[in-house]
């Protein structure tokens, strides 16, 4: 059994199990990297598995035989961006969005309330309120609209979760919200304060975490930290590179996730403390005959048993075992990075 309140205080890196699995890893291999929690994608599970189906089968944790924590996103970020980019047919309205599954044409409606229902059916431990997330470079007016709607929807999620399910007391689950406001510091501050008045277990940094130059938006991130209680979850969504996690942690964030760790692994970008910039591109010819481990300071199964030469070879020929080994190592590198944060 996991103690969800204990995890609230810890620093955590949450790998993406987007479709209900961390690609190329068994649940046991995932556990062995020291991972305590994962993020799954509400929309992917809804479209591919069906919320009612997952519920009938005992939830995603039962299916995965995963004993750690599961955080679900609200599904909003993806639906809105798929509708905006016209990749999916749908309509965004004042209560959320209506859209058609590209898989079988089923029509779904995502609202603050339905988002909570879907996340409950998936069997999440940490739920995220539906928020109004938009593209980058918002005008002040657009950012204000996004903040107003995000607060309204968060209020509805809070009321629905408490009334319909009995809140944390009855469910042992946590409800977190998303702070919007784009790059307007006063809007970030107002959004944070009004969400604190409603009261949540966590305040996630929403919107884009890096600017056009790839730099963390630290001022905006600070504006959220300074206006939210220190004993609640501060989830820096989508952060990020090792140095960005260290920076975000220094200013008070404690939960992180990025698809990069596992995606990079599959593409041969590995992390290693032996390298000055922490990155080792295993596909480079220089590693073809290198019998050293990926990282001489790593305690993972891969570094204990295999060489750079072998991983280089496996990835070069597209062998699935190579993807597995690279993913195990990269995740272990990130979990060690988190363990080392003060
Ligand atoms: Zn390793």
Coordinates of C-alpha atoms and ligand atoms in Angstrom, one line a residue:
X1 CA 0.0 0.0 0.0
X2 CA 1.3 3.4 -0.8
X3 CA 0.9 6.3 1.6
X4 CA -0.3 9.1 -0.7
X5 CA 0.2 11.8 2.0
X6 CA 3.8 10.7 2.5
X7 CA 4.4 11.0 -1.3
X8 CA 3.1 14.6 -1.3
X9 CA 6.1 15.7 0.7
X10 CA 8.7 13.7 -1.4
X11 CA 10.5 14.7 -4.5
X12 CA 9.4 12.4 -7.3
X13 CA 10.1 11.8 -10.9
X14 CA 7.1 10.3 -12.7
X15 CA 7.8 8.4 -15.9
X16 CA 5.1 8.5 -18.6
X17 CA 3.1 5.4 -18.9
X18 CA 1.1 7.2 -21.6
X19 CA -1.0 4.3 -22.7
X20 CA -0.9 2.3 -19.5
X21 CA 2.7 1.0 -19.8
X22 CA 6.2 2.5 -19.8
X23 CA 7.3 1.5 -23.3
X24 CA 9.5 -1.6 -23.5
X25 CA 9.4 -2.2 -19.7
X26 CA 7.6 -4.7 -17.6
X27 CA 6.1 -3.4 -14.3
X28 CA 8.8 -5.2 -12.4
X29 CA 11.6 -3.6 -14.4
X30 CA 9.9 -0.2 -13.8
X31 CA 9.8 -0.9 -10.1
X32 CA 13.5 -1.8 -10.0
X33 CA 14.5 1.6 -11.4
X34 CA 13.2 3.1 -8.0
X35 CA 10.2 4.6 -9.6
X36 CA 7.4 5.4 -7.1
X37 CA 4.8 6.9 -9.4
X38 CA 3.8 7.1 -13.0
X39 CA 1.7 9.4 -15.2
X40 CA -0.9 7.9 -17.5
X41 CA -2.8 9.7 -20.2
X42 CA -6.5 9.9 -19.6
X43 CA -7.4 10.5 -23.2
X44 CA -5.3 7.6 -24.5
X45 CA -6.9 5.2 -22.0
X46 CA -10.4 6.6 -22.7
X47 CA -10.1 6.1 -26.5
X48 CA -8.1 2.9 -26.6
X49 CA -9.5 1.0 -23.6
X50 CA -12.7 2.8 -22.5
X51 CA -13.2 4.1 -19.0
X52 CA -16.0 1.7 -18.2
X53 CA -13.9 -1.2 -19.4
X54 CA -10.9 -0.3 -17.3
X55 CA -13.2 0.1 -14.3
X56 CA -14.7 -3.3 -14.8
X57 CA -11.2 -4.8 -14.9
X58 CA -10.2 -3.3 -11.6
X59 CA -8.5 -0.2 -12.8
X60 CA -5.1 0.5 -14.4
X61 CA -3.1 -0.4 -11.3
X62 CA -4.7 -3.8 -11.2
X63 CA -4.1 -4.4 -14.9
X64 CA -0.5 -3.3 -14.7
X65 CA 0.0 -5.0 -11.3
X66 CA 1.6 -1.7 -10.3
X67 CA 1.8 -1.0 -6.6
X68 CA 3.1 2.5 -6.8
X69 CA 1.2 5.8 -7.4
X70 CA -0.7 6.7 -10.5
X71 CA -1.3 10.3 -11.6
X72 CA -3.7 10.9 -14.4
X73 CA -3.9 14.1 -16.4
X74 CA -7.3 15.6 -17.0
X75 CA -7.2 14.8 -20.7
X76 CA -7.7 18.5 -21.5
X77 CA -4.3 19.4 -22.7
X78 CA -4.4 16.8 -25.5
X79 CA -8.0 17.2 -26.5
X80 CA -7.7 21.0 -26.8
X81 CA -4.4 20.8 -28.8
X82 CA -5.8 18.1 -31.1
X83 CA -8.9 20.2 -31.8
X84 CA -6.9 23.4 -32.2
X85 CA -4.6 21.8 -34.7
X86 CA -7.6 20.2 -36.5
X87 CA -6.1 16.8 -36.2
X88 CA -9.3 15.7 -34.4
X89 CA -12.9 16.7 -35.1
X90 CA -14.3 18.5 -32.1
X91 CA -15.5 21.8 -30.6
X92 CA -14.3 23.6 -27.5
X93 CA -17.0 25.3 -25.5
X94 CA -17.4 27.1 -22.2
X95 CA -17.7 23.8 -20.3
X96 CA -14.9 21.9 -21.9
X97 CA -15.0 20.1 -25.3
X98 CA -17.0 17.7 -27.4
X99 CA -15.0 15.5 -29.8
X100 CA -15.1 12.4 -31.9
X101 CA -12.8 9.4 -31.4
X102 CA -10.7 9.0 -34.6
X103 CA -10.7 5.3 -33.8
X104 CA -14.4 4.4 -34.0
X105 CA -16.2 7.7 -34.2
X106 CA -17.6 7.6 -30.7
X107 CA -18.5 11.0 -29.4
X108 CA -17.2 12.1 -26.0
X109 CA -17.7 15.2 -23.9
X110 CA -14.9 16.3 -21.6
X111 CA -16.2 18.6 -18.8
X112 CA -14.8 19.3 -15.3
X113 CA -17.2 16.6 -14.0
X114 CA -16.7 14.0 -16.8
X115 CA -12.9 14.4 -16.4
X116 CA -13.2 13.5 -12.8
X117 CA -15.4 10.5 -13.6
X118 CA -13.0 9.1 -16.2
X119 CA -10.0 9.5 -13.9
X120 CA -11.9 7.7 -11.1
X121 CA -12.7 4.9 -13.4
X122 CA -9.1 4.5 -14.5
X123 CA -8.3 4.2 -10.9
X124 CA -5.9 7.1 -10.5
X125 CA -4.4 8.1 -7.1
X126 CA -3.8 11.7 -7.9
X127 CA -6.4 13.4 -10.1
X128 CA -5.9 16.6 -12.1
X129 CA -8.6 19.2 -12.6
X130 CA -9.6 20.1 -16.1
X131 CA -7.9 23.4 -17.0
X132 CA -8.1 25.8 -19.9
X133 CA -4.7 25.3 -21.5
X134 CA -3.9 27.1 -24.8
X135 CA -1.1 27.7 -27.3
X136 CA 2.0 29.7 -26.6
X137 CA 2.3 33.5 -26.9
X138 CA -1.1 34.4 -25.5
X139 CA -2.3 38.0 -25.5
X140 CA -3.3 39.4 -22.1
X141 CA -7.0 39.0 -22.9
X142 CA -6.5 35.4 -23.9
X143 CA -4.5 34.7 -20.7
X144 CA -7.2 36.3 -18.6
X145 CA -9.9 34.2 -20.2
X146 CA -7.8 31.1 -19.6
X147 CA -7.3 31.9 -15.9
X148 CA -10.9 32.7 -15.3
X149 CA -12.1 29.5 -16.9
X150 CA -9.4 27.4 -15.2
X151 CA -10.5 28.7 -11.8
X152 CA -14.2 28.1 -12.6
X153 CA -13.5 24.6 -13.8
X154 CA -11.3 23.8 -10.8
X155 CA -14.1 24.9 -8.5
X156 CA -16.5 22.6 -10.3
X157 CA -14.0 19.7 -10.1
X158 CA -13.5 20.3 -6.4
X159 CA -17.3 20.4 -5.7
X160 CA -18.0 17.3 -7.9
X161 CA -15.2 15.2 -6.4
X162 CA -16.3 16.0 -2.9
X163 CA -20.0 15.6 -3.4
X164 CA -20.0 12.7 -5.8
X165 CA -17.1 10.7 -4.4
X166 CA -16.7 12.0 -0.8
X167 CA -13.4 13.7 -1.5
X168 CA -10.0 12.5 -0.2
X169 CA -11.7 11.2 3.0
X170 CA -13.7 8.6 1.3
X171 CA -11.4 7.8 -1.6
X172 CA -7.9 8.2 -0.3
X173 CA -7.2 10.0 -3.6
X174 CA -5.8 13.5 -4.0
X175 CA -7.1 16.3 -6.2
X176 CA -4.6 18.7 -7.8
X177 CA -5.3 21.8 -9.9
X178 CA -3.4 23.6 -12.6
X179 CA -2.2 27.2 -12.3
X180 CA -2.4 29.1 -15.6
X181 CA -1.6 32.7 -16.5
X182 CA 0.9 32.4 -19.3
X183 CA 3.9 34.8 -18.9
X184 CA 1.9 37.4 -17.0
X185 CA 3.2 37.3 -13.4
X186 CA 0.1 39.0 -11.9
X187 CA -2.2 36.5 -13.6
X188 CA -0.1 33.6 -12.3
X189 CA -0.3 35.1 -8.8
X190 CA -4.1 35.7 -9.0
X191 CA -4.7 32.2 -10.4
X192 CA -2.6 30.6 -7.7
X193 CA -4.3 32.6 -4.9
X194 CA -7.9 31.9 -6.1
X195 CA -7.1 28.2 -6.4
X196 CA -5.6 28.2 -2.9
X197 CA -8.9 29.7 -1.6
X198 CA -10.8 26.7 -3.1
X199 CA -8.2 24.4 -1.7
X200 CA -6.3 21.5 -3.4
X201 CA -3.7 18.9 -2.5
X202 CA -1.4 20.2 -5.2
X203 CA -0.7 23.1 -7.5
X204 CA 0.7 22.1 -10.9
X205 CA 2.5 24.6 -13.1
X206 CA 0.5 24.8 -16.3
X207 CA 1.3 26.2 -19.7
X208 CA 4.7 26.2 -21.3
X209 CA 7.6 25.6 -18.9
X210 CA 10.3 26.7 -21.3
X211 CA 10.5 29.8 -23.5
X212 CA 11.4 30.0 -27.2
X213 CA 15.1 29.6 -26.3
X214 CA 14.4 26.5 -24.3
X215 CA 15.0 28.3 -21.0
X216 CA 12.8 27.5 -17.9
X217 CA 10.3 30.3 -17.2
X218 CA 11.6 30.7 -13.7
X219 CA 9.9 34.0 -12.8
X220 CA 6.5 32.5 -13.7
X221 CA 7.3 29.4 -11.8
X222 CA 8.3 31.4 -8.7
X223 CA 5.1 33.4 -8.8
X224 CA 3.2 30.1 -8.3
X225 CA 5.5 28.9 -5.6
X226 CA 5.2 32.1 -3.6
X227 CA 1.4 32.1 -3.6
X228 CA 0.7 28.5 -2.7
X229 CA 1.2 26.5 0.6
X230 CA 4.6 24.9 1.0
X231 CA 3.2 21.6 2.3
X232 CA 1.3 20.8 -0.9
X233 CA 2.4 19.1 -4.1
X234 CA 4.2 21.4 -6.6
X235 CA 4.2 19.6 -9.8
X236 CA 6.4 21.1 -12.6
X237 CA 4.6 19.4 -15.5
X238 CA 7.0 18.5 -18.4
X239 CA 10.2 19.4 -16.5
X240 CA 12.5 18.3 -17.9
X241 CA 16.2 18.2 -18.5
X242 CA 18.4 17.2 -15.5
X243 CA 19.6 20.7 -15.0
X244 CA 16.1 22.1 -15.2
X245 CA 14.8 19.6 -12.6
X246 CA 17.6 20.8 -10.3
X247 CA 16.7 24.4 -10.8
X248 CA 12.9 23.8 -10.4
X249 CA 13.6 21.8 -7.3
X250 CA 15.7 24.6 -5.8
X251 CA 12.8 27.0 -6.0
X252 CA 10.3 24.6 -4.4
X253 CA 8.9 22.2 -7.0
X254 CA 8.9 18.5 -5.9
X255 CA 7.2 16.5 -8.7
X256 CA 8.5 16.2 -12.2
X257 CA 7.8 14.3 -15.4
X258 CA 9.0 14.4 -19.0
X259 CA 8.5 12.1 -21.9
X260 CA 12.2 12.8 -22.9
X261 CA 13.8 10.3 -20.5
X262 CA 12.2 7.2 -22.1
X263 CA 11.9 8.6 -25.6
X264 CA 15.6 9.7 -25.6
X265 CA 16.5 6.2 -24.4
X266 CA 14.9 4.6 -27.4
X267 CA 16.7 7.0 -29.7
X268 CA 20.1 6.4 -28.2
X269 CA 20.4 9.6 -26.1
X270 CA 21.5 8.2 -22.7
X271 CA 22.4 10.0 -19.5
X272 CA 25.8 9.5 -17.9
X273 CA 27.6 11.2 -15.1
X274 CA 30.8 10.3 -17.0
X275 CA 30.0 13.0 -19.5
X276 CA 30.4 16.7 -18.9
X277 CA 27.0 17.6 -20.2
X278 CA 25.5 14.4 -18.8
X279 CA 24.5 13.2 -22.3
X280 CA 26.0 10.2 -24.1
X281 CA 24.9 9.5 -27.6
X282 CA 25.4 5.8 -27.8
X283 CA 25.0 5.6 -31.5
X284 CA 28.3 7.4 -32.1
X285 CA 30.9 5.3 -33.7
X286 CA 33.4 5.8 -30.8
X287 CA 31.2 3.5 -28.6
X288 CA 31.1 0.6 -31.0
X289 CA 34.1 -1.0 -29.2
X290 CA 33.8 0.6 -25.8
X291 CA 33.5 -2.0 -23.0
X292 CA 32.8 0.5 -20.3
X293 CA 29.3 0.7 -18.8
X294 CA 27.1 3.6 -19.9
X295 CA 27.7 5.3 -16.6
X296 CA 30.5 4.2 -14.2
X297 CA 28.5 5.6 -11.2
X298 CA 25.2 3.9 -12.0
X299 CA 23.9 0.9 -10.0
X300 CA 21.4 -0.3 -12.6
X301 CA 21.2 -3.8 -14.0
X302 CA 22.3 -2.5 -17.4
X303 CA 25.4 -0.7 -16.1
X304 CA 26.3 -3.7 -13.9
X305 CA 26.1 -6.2 -16.7
X306 CA 26.5 -4.7 -20.2
X307 CA 28.9 -2.4 -22.1
X308 CA 28.4 0.7 -24.2
X309 CA 29.5 -1.5 -27.1
X310 CA 26.6 -3.9 -26.6
X311 CA 23.9 -1.2 -26.2
X312 CA 25.4 0.6 -29.3
X313 CA 25.0 -2.6 -31.3
X314 CA 21.5 -3.5 -30.1
X315 CA 20.1 0.0 -30.8
X316 CA 21.9 0.1 -34.2
X317 CA 20.1 -3.0 -35.4
X318 CA 16.8 -1.9 -33.8
X319 CA 16.7 -4.8 -31.3
X320 CA 13.9 -4.3 -28.8
X321 CA 16.1 -5.6 -25.9
X322 CA 18.3 -2.6 -26.6
X323 CA 15.4 -0.2 -26.1
X324 CA 14.5 -2.0 -22.9
X325 CA 18.1 -1.7 -21.5
X326 CA 18.4 1.9 -22.6
X327 CA 15.1 2.8 -20.9
X328 CA 16.0 1.0 -17.7
X329 CA 19.3 2.9 -17.5
X330 CA 17.8 6.4 -18.3
X331 CA 15.0 5.9 -15.7
X332 CA 17.5 4.8 -13.1
X333 CA 19.6 7.9 -13.9
X334 CA 16.6 10.2 -13.3
X335 CA 15.6 8.4 -10.1
X336 CA 19.1 8.8 -8.7
X337 CA 19.1 12.4 -9.7
X338 CA 15.8 12.9 -7.7
X339 CA 17.2 10.9 -4.7
X340 CA 20.2 13.3 -4.7
X341 CA 18.1 16.5 -4.5
X342 CA 18.2 18.1 -1.1
Ligands
LIG1 ZN1 22.7 2.5 -15.5

